[in-house]
Coordinates of C-alpha atoms in Angstrom, one line a residue:
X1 CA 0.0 0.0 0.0
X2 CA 1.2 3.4 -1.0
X3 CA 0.4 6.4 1.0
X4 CA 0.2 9.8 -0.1
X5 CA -1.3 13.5 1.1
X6 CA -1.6 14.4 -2.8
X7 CA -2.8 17.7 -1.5
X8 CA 0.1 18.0 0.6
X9 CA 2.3 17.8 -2.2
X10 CA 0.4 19.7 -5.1
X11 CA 0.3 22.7 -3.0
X12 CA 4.3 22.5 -2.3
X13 CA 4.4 21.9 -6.4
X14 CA 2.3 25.6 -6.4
X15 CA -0.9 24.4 -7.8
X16 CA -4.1 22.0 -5.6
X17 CA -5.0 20.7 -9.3
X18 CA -2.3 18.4 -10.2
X19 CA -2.7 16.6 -7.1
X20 CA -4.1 13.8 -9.8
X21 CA -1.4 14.2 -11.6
X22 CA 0.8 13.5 -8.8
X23 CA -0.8 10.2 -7.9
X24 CA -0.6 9.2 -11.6
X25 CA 2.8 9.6 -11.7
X26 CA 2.7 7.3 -8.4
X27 CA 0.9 4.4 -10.5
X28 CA 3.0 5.0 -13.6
X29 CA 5.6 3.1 -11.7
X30 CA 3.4 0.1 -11.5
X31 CA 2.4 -0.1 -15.1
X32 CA 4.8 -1.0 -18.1
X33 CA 3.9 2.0 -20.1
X34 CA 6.9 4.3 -20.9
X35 CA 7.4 7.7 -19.0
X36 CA 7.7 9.3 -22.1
X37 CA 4.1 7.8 -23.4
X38 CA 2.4 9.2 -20.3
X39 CA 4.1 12.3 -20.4
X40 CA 2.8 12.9 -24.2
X41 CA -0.7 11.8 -23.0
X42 CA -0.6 15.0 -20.3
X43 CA 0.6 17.0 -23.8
X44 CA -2.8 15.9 -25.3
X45 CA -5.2 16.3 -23.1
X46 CA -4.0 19.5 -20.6
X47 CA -5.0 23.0 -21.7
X48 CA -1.2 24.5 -23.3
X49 CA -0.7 26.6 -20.4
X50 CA -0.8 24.4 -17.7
X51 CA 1.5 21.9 -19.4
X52 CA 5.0 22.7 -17.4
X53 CA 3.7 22.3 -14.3
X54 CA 1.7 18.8 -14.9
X55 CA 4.8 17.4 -15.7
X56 CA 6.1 18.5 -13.1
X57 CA 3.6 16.9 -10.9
X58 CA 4.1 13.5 -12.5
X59 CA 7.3 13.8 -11.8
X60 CA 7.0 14.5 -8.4
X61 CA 4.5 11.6 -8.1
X62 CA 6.8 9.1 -10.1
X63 CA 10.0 9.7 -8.3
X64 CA 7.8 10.1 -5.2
X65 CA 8.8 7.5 -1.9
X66 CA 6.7 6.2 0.6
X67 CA 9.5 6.6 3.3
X68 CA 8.8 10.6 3.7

């Protein structure tokens, strides 16, 4: 079990709406899909301007350990 205050850590990353994208950076670990494929997915399907900083958040969330 994996547990994470996803609030907690979106605000530190400056924004409460990627907390999603922090936890699905968390299961991206789990699943053999490439970082790069889930990073182009965020490029798809998050408005232009809020690109940078969902990244970000997955990559809080991917390199992200459960011994904080």
């Amino acid at each position: 079990m994996i547990t994470l205050d996803a609030e907690k850590e979106a605000k530190s990353a400056g924004n409460i709406k990627v907390a999603n994208t922090i936890m699905i950076g968390v299961l991206s670990k789990y699943l053999h899909i490439r970082t790069e494929t889930w990073k182009n997915i965020l490029r798809e399907n998050v408005p232009a301007k809020s690109i940078d900083e969902n990244i970000k958040a997955f990559e809080i969330g991917r390199n992200y350990s459960n011994n904080k």
